[in-house]
Coordinates of C-alpha atoms in Angstrom, one line a residue:
X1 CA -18.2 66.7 2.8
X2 CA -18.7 67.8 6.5
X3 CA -18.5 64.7 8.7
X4 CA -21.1 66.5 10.2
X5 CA -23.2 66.1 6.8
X6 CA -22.4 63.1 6.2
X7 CA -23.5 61.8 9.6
X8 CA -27.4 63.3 8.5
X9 CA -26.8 61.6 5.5
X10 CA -26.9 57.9 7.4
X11 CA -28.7 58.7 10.4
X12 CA -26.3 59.1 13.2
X13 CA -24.8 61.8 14.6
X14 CA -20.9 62.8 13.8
X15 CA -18.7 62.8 17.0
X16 CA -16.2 65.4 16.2
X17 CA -15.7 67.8 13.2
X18 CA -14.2 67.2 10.4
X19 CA -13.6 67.6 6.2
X20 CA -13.4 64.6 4.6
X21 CA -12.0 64.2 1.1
X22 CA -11.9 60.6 0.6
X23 CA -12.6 57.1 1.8
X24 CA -10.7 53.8 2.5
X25 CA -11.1 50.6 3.9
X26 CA -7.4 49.8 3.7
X27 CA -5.6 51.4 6.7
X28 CA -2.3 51.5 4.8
X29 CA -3.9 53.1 2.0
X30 CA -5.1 56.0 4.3
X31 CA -4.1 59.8 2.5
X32 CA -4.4 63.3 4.4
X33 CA -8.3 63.9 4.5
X34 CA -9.8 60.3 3.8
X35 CA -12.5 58.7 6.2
X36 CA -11.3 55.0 7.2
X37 CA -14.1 52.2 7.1
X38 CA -13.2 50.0 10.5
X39 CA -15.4 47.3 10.0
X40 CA -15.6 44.0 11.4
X41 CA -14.1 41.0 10.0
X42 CA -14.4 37.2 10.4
X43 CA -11.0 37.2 11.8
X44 CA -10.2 41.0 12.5
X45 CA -11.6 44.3 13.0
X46 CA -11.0 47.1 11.3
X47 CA -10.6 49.3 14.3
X48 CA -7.6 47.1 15.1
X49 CA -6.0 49.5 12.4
X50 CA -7.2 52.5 12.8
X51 CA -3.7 53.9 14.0
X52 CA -2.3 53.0 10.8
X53 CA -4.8 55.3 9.1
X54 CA -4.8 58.4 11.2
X55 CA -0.4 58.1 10.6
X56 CA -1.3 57.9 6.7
X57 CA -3.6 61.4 7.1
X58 CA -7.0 59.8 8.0
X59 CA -8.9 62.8 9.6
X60 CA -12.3 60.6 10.5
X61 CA -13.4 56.8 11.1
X62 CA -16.6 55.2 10.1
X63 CA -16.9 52.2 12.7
X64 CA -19.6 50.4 14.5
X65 CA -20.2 50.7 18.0
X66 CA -17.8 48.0 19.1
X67 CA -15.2 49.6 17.2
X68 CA -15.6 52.9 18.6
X69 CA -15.0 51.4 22.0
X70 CA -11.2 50.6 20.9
X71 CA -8.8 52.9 22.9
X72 CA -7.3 54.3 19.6
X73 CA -10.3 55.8 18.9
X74 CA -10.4 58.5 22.1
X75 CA -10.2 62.2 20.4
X76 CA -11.2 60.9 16.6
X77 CA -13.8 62.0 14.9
X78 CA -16.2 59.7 14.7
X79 CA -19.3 57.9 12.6
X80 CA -20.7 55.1 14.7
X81 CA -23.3 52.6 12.6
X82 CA -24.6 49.7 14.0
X83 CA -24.0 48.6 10.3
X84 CA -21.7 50.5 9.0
X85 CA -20.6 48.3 5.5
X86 CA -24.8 48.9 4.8
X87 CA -24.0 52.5 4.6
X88 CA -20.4 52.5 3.5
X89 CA -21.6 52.6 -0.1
X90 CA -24.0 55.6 0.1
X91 CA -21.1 57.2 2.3
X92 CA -18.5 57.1 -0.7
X93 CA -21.0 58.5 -3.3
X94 CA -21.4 61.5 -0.9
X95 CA -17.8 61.8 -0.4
X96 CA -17.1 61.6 -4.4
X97 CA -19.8 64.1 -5.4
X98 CA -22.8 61.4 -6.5
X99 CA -20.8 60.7 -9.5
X100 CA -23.3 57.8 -11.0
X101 CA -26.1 60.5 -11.2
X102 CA -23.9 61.7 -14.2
X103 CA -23.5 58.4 -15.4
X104 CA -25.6 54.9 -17.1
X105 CA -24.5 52.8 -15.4
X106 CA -25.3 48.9 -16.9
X107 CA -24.8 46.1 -14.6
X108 CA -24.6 42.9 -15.2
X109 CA -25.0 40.0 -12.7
X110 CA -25.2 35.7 -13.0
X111 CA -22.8 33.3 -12.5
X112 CA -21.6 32.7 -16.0
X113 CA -21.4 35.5 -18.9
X114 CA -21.1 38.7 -16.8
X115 CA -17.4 39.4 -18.7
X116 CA -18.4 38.3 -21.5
X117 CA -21.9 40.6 -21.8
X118 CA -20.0 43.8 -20.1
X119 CA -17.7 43.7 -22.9
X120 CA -20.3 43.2 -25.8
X121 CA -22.2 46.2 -23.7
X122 CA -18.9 48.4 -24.3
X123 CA -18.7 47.5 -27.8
X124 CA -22.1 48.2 -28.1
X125 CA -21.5 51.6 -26.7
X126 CA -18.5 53.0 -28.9
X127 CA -20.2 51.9 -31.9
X128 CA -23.0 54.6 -30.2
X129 CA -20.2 57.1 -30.4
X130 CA -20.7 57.4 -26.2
X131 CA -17.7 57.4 -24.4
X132 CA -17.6 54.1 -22.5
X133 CA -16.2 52.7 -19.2
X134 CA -15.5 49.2 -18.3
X135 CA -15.7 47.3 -14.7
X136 CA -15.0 44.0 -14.1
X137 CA -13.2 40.6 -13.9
X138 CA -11.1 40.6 -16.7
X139 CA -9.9 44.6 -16.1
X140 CA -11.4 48.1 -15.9
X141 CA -11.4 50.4 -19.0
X142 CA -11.9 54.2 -19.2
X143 CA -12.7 54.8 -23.2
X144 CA -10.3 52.0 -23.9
X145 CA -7.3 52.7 -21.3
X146 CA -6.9 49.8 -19.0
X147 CA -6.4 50.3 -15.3
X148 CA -5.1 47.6 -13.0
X149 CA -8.3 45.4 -10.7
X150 CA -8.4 42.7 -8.1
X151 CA -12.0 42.6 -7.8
X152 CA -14.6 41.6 -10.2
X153 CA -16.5 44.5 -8.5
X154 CA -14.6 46.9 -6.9
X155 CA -15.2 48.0 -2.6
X156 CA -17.4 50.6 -2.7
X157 CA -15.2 53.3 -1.5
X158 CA -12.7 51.8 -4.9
X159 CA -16.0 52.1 -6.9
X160 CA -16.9 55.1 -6.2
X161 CA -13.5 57.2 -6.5
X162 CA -13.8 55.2 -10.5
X163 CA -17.0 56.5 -11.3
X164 CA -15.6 59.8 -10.5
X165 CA -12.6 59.7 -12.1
X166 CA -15.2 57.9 -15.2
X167 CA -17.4 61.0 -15.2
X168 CA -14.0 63.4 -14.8
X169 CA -12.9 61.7 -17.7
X170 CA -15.7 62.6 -20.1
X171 CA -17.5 58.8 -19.7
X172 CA -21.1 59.0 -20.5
X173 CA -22.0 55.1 -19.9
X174 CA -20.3 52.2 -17.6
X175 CA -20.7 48.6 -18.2
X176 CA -20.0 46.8 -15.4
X177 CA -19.6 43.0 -13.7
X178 CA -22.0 42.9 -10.9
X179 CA -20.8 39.8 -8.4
X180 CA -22.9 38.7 -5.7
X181 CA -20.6 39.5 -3.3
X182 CA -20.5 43.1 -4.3
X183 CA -24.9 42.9 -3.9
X184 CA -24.6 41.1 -0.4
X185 CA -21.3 43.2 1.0
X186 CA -23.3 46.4 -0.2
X187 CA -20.0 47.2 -2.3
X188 CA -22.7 48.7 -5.2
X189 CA -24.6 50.8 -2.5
X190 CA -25.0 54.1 -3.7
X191 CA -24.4 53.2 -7.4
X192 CA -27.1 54.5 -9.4
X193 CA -28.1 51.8 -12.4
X194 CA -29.6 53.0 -15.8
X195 CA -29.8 48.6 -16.9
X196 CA -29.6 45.9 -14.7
X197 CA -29.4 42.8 -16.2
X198 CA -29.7 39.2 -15.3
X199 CA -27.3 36.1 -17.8
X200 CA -28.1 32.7 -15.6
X201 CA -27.6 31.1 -12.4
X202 CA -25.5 27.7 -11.4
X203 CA -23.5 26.5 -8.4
X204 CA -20.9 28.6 -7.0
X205 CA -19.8 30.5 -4.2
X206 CA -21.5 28.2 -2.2
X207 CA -18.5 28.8 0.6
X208 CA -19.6 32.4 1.0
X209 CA -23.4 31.9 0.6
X210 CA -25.4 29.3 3.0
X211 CA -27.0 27.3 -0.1
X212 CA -28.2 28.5 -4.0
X213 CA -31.5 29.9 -2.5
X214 CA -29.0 32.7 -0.7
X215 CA -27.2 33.0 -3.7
X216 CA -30.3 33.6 -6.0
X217 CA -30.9 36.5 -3.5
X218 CA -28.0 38.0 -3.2
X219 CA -28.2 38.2 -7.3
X220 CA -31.7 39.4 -7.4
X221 CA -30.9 42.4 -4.8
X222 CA -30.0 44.2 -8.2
X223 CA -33.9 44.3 -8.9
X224 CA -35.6 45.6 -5.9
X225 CA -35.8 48.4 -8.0
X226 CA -32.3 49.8 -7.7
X227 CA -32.2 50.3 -11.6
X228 CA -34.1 52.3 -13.8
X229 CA -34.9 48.9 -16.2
X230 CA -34.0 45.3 -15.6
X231 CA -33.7 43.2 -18.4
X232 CA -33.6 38.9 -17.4
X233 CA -32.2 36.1 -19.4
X234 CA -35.5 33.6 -18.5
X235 CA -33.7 30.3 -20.3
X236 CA -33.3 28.6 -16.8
X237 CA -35.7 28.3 -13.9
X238 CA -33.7 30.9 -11.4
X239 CA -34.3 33.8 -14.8
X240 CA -37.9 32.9 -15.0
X241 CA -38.4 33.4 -10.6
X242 CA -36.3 36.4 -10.9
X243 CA -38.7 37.6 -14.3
X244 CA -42.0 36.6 -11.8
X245 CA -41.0 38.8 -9.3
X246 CA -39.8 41.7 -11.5
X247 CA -43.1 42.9 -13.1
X248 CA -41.1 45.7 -15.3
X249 CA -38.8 43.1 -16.7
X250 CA -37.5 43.0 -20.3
X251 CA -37.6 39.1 -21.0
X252 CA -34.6 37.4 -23.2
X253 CA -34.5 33.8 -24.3
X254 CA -32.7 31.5 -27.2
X255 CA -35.3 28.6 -25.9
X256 CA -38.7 30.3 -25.9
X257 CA -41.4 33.0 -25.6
X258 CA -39.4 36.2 -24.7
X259 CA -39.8 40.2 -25.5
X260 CA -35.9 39.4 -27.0
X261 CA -35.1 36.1 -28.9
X262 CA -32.9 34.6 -30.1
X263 CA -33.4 32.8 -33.5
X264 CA -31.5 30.5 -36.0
X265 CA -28.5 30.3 -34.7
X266 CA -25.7 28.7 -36.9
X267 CA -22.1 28.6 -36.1
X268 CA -19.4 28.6 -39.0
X269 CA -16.5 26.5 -39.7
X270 CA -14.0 28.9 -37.7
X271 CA -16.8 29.0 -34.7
X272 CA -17.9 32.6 -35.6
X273 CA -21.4 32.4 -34.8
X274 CA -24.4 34.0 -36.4
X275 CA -28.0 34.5 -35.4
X276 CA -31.2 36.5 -35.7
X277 CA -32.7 38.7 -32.7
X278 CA -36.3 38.8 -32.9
X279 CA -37.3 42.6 -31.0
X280 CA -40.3 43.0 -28.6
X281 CA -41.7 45.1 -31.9
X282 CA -41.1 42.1 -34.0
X283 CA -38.9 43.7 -36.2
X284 CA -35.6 41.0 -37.1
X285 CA -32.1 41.6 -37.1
X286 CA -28.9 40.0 -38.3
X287 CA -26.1 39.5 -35.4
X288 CA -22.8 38.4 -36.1
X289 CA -20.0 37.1 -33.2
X290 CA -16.4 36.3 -33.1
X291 CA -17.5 33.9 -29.7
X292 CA -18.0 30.7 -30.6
X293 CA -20.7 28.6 -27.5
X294 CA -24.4 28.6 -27.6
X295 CA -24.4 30.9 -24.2
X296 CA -22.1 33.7 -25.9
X297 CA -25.4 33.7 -28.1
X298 CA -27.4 34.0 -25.1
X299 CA -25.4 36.8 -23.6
X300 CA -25.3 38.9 -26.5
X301 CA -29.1 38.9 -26.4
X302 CA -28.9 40.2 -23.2
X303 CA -26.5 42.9 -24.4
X304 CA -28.8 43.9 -27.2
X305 CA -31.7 44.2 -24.6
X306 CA -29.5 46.5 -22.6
X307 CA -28.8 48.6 -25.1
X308 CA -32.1 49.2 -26.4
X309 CA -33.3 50.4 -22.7
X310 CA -30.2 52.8 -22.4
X311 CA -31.4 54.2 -26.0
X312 CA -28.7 52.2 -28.5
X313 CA -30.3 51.6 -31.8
X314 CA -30.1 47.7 -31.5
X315 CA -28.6 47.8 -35.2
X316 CA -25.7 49.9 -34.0
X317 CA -25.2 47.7 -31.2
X318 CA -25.1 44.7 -32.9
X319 CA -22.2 46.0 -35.8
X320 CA -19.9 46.8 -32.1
X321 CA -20.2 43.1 -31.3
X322 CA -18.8 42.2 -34.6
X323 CA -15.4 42.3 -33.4
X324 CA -15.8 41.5 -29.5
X325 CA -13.4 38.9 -28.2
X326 CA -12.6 38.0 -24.4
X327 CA -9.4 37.4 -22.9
X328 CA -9.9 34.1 -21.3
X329 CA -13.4 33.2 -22.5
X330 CA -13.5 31.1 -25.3
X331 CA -10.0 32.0 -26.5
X332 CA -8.0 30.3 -29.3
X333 CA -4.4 29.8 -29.3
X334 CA -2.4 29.2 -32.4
X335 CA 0.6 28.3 -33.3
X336 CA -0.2 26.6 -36.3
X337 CA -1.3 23.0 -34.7
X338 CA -3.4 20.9 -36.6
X339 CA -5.9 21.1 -33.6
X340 CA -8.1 23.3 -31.9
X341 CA -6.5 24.9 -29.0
X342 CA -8.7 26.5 -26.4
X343 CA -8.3 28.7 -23.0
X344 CA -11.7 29.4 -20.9
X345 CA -12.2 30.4 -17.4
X346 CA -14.7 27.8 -16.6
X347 CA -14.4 27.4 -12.7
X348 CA -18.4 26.3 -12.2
X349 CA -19.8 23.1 -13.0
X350 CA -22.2 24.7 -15.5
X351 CA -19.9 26.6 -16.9
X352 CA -17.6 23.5 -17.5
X353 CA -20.5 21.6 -19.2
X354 CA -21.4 24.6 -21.4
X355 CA -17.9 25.1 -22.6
X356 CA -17.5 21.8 -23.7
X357 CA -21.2 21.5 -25.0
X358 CA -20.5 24.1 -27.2
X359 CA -16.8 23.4 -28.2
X360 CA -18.2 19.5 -29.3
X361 CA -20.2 20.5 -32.7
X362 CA -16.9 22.0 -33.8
X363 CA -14.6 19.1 -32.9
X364 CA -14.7 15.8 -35.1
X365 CA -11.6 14.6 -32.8
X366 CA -11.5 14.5 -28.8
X367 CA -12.0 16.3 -26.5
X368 CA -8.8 17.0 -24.1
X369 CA -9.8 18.9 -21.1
X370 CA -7.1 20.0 -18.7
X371 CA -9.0 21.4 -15.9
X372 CA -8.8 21.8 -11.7
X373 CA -10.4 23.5 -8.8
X374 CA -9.7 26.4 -7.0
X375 CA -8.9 26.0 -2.6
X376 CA -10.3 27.6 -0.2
X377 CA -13.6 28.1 -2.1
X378 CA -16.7 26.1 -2.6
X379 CA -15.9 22.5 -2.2
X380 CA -18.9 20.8 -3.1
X381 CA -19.1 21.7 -6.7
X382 CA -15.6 19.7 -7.0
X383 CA -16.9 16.2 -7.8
X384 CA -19.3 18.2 -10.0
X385 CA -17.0 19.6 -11.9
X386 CA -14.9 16.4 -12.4
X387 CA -18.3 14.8 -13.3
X388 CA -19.1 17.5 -15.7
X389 CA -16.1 16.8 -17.7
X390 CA -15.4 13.4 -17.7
X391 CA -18.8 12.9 -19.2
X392 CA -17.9 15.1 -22.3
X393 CA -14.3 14.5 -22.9
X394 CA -12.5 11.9 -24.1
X395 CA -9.6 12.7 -22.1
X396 CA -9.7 14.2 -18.8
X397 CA -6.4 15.5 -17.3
X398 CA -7.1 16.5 -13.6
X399 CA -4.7 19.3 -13.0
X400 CA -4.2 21.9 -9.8
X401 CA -5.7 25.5 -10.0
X402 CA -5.0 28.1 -7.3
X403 CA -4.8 25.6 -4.3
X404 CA -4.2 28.2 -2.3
X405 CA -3.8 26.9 1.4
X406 CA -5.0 23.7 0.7
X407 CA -3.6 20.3 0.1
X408 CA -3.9 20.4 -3.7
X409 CA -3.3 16.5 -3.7
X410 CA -7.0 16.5 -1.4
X411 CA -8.7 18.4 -3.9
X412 CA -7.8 16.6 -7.1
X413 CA -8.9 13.2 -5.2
X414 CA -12.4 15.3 -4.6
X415 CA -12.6 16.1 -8.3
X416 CA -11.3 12.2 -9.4
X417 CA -14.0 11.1 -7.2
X418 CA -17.0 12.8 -9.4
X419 CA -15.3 12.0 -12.7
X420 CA -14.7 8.2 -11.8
X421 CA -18.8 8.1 -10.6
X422 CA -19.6 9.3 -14.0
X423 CA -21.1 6.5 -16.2
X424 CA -20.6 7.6 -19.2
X425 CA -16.3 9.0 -18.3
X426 CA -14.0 9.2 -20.9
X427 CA -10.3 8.0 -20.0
X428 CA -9.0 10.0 -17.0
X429 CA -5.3 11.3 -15.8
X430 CA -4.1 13.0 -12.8
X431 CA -1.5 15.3 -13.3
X432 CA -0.4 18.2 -10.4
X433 CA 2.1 19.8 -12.1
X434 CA -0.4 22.4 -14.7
X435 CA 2.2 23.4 -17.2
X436 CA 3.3 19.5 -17.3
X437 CA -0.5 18.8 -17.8
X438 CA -1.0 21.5 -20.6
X439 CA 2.2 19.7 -22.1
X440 CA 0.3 16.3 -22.2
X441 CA -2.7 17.6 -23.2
X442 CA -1.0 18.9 -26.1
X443 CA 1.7 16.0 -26.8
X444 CA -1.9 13.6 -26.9
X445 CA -3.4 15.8 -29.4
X446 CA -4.2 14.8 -33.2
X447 CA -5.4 16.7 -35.9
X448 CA -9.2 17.4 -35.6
X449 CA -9.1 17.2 -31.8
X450 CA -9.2 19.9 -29.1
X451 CA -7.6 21.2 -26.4
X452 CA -9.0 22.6 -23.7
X453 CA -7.7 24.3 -20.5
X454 CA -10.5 25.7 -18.5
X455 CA -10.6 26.9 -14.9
X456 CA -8.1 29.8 -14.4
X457 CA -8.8 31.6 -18.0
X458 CA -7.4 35.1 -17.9
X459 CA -5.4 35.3 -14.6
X460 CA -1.9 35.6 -14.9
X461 CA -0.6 33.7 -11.3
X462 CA -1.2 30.6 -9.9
X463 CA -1.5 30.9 -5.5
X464 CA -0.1 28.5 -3.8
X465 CA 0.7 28.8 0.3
X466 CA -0.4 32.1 0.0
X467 CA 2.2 32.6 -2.7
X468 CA 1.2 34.0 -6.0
X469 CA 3.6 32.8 -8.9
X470 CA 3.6 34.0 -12.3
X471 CA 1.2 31.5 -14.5
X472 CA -0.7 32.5 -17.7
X473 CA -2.8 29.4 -19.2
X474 CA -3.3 31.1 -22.8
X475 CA 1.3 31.3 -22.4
X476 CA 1.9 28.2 -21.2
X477 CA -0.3 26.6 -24.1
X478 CA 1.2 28.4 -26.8
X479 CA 4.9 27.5 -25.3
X480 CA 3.6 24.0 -25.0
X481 CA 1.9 23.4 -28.9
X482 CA 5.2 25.5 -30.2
X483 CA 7.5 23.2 -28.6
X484 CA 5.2 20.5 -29.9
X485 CA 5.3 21.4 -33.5
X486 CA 9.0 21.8 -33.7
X487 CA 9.7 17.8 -32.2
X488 CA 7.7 17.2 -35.1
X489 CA 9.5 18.8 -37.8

């Protein structure tokens, strides 16, 4: 694109001529014919940089009018926004040829279940015979290739060059984790959706948003109309005020009146889980899950829902999720303990109380929970989360997470703090050290209990000082249980 086009394209008038092939927002990622984004930061502006990307090949900059006044700027050609992020989205599209106009493109967005239903909606897709991409937390697939991903949703100039390379690549359909970051950064701006889809609402994030009313919003920006059908999960009170105000909304619920239910669910012996979707035209249909948890229920009603608006026979969709598992969500580890041995990425007091909710039918032991909080992020929902455990487990082992540049010390007291207040606690331990408290976790065990080490999931480091070491939960368990086993042999 022209910079000269592009500039009609947002409104403003392009200083200087140039071709522009590409776009980054990371100066030292600049290649010969990208745009660089210079936008402001809380502690930097982008502008500040801009030298780095004209070295790397940058032939334009997209800045905002304080930007533009930096002296590195004299002679560049310009695109001066007074909001530039609003429009880098829609910019990056241009630039990569529109690329979700030959794509569906089903979003997902919620605080808990958006992996979990992007993945069902991919498996729901292959067993369509379409060609299926992947976006989100847990990785990005093209047709089953992984590629490497930092963000649950990508920066929109990262997004776009995906969908390009997707729709290069033969992918007809992209299911894809929609955070509400991405919605109020404008990271999904000028992503065309076929499905939008809403899975539940709870706290978190509440360190980047000003309270859960701001959050809600930020999530419901993916149904001002955005997407060709929105489909909402109405089984807690932000679904239903998102279905109100979304006229044109496919209803799902496992609770009540909905166009999508979800009926008679039973879970088997192994946690398999089965249950009945009642369709909008009443007709009844058999769906069987490898996810054990009453909300993995939930989520692949939402899936189904999805697929029926982007055309998927539900029947077809519901033989992919047969065989759907998570990394991270719900996963067992065995090494042929006598126990149940569980790793979830539970980081949200509501998904902490769900997770063990669901785990507790299945366990005639105890519950052991190892489980921490991330720093840096949302500190009220601490105590909460120490709360939320302690009142379903018999043992809670309070543990560090990713205490990035905090005291990790400060934010175990904050978690203690909520788990002693609760009532109705189980015992409690505090132990920093996570791969010693997986190890006592596990050496406390007894046949018929459980073991469960929630918070980090599927990541694969552990940040601390601004260091990232190597750290897998699902690992460290199974080293733990198989050095268990052979002291008792």
């Amino acid at each position: 694109m022209t910079l000269g086009a592009l500039g009609a394209a947002i409104g403003v008038p392009a200083a200087g001529a140039a071709t522009v092939t590409g776009v980054t927002l990371r100066a030292s990622d600049a290649r010969p014919g990208d745009l660089f984004a210079a936008l402001p930061g809380s502690r930097a502006h982008g502008a500040d940089y801009a030298e780095v990307a004209l070295a790397g090949g940058a032939v334009a900059v997209l800045t905002d009018p304080d930007g533009a006044r930096r002296p590195a700027m004299a002679g560049v050609p310009l695109l001066v926004h007074p909001r530039p992020r609003e429009v880098l989205g829609a910019v990056s599209a241009l630039v990569h040829g529109d690329p979700t106009a030959r794509l569906r493109v089903l979003g997902v967005t919620g605080t808990s279940g958006k992996t979990t239903t992007a993945h069902l909606l991919e498996a729901g897709l292959a067993a369509a015979g379409r060609t299926a991409g992947l976006v989100g937390t847990v990785g990005t697939r093209i047709d089953g290739r992984r590629l490497p991903t930092a963000l649950t949703t990508p920066e929109a100039p990262d997004l776009q060059a995906l969908f390009a390379v997707m729709a290069e690549d033969g992918v007809t359909d992209v299911a894809m984790e929609v955070s509400s970051h991405a919605l109020a950064l404008g990271r999904v701006a000028g992503t065309r959706f076929a499905v939008a889809a809403f899975t539940n609402l709870s706290q978190d994030h509440l360190d980047f948003h000003r309270d859960m009313e701001d959050y809600f919003e930020a999530k419901a920006a993916l149904f001002d109309g955005r997407a060709e059908h929105a489909v909402v999960c109405v089984d807690d009170e932000w679904g239903r005020r998102l279905a109100a105000r979304t006229p044109d909304a496919v209803t799902v619920s496992t609770t009540g009146p909905a166009a999508w239910r979800a009926l008679d669910a039973r879970t088997g012996p192994d946690g398999t889980q089965s249950f009945t979707a009642l369709a909008p035209d009443g007709a009844r249909l058999p769906v069987r899950l490898q996810l054990p948890g009453a909300f993995n229920v939930a989520n692949a009603a939402v899936a189904l829902a999805c697929l029926d608006a982007a055309g998927v026979p539900a029947a077809v969709a519901a033989e992919g999720f047969t065989r759907v598992t998570v990394p991270g969500r719900m996963q067992r580890v065995e090494e042929g303990q006598p126990f149940l041995a569980i790793v979830d990425y539970a980081h949200k007091p509501g998904a902490v109380a769900a997770l063990l909710d669901a785990l507790r039918p299945q366990v005639a032991g105890r519950l052991i929970v190892v489980l921490g909080c991330g720093g840096d992020r949302d500190r009220g929902k601490r105590p909460r989360m120490g709360a939320a455990a302690a009142a379903r487990a018999e043992l809670l082992i309070v543990t560090d997470d990713n205490p990035r540049s905090e005291d990790p010390a400060e934010i175990r007291a904050q978690m203690l703090a909520g788990a002693k207040a609760e009532p109705h606690a189980g015992d409690l331990m505090e132990i920093g050290d996570r791969r010693a408290a997986i190890a006592a976790a596990v050496a406390y065990a007894k046949p018929g209990d459980a073991v469960v080490i929630a918070g980090k999931g599927h990541e694969t480091g552990q940040e601390v000082d601004g260091v990232k070491h190597p750290f897998d939960d699902a690992a460290e368990l199974a080293v733990a249980l198989s050095a268990a086993l052979k002291g008792t042999r």
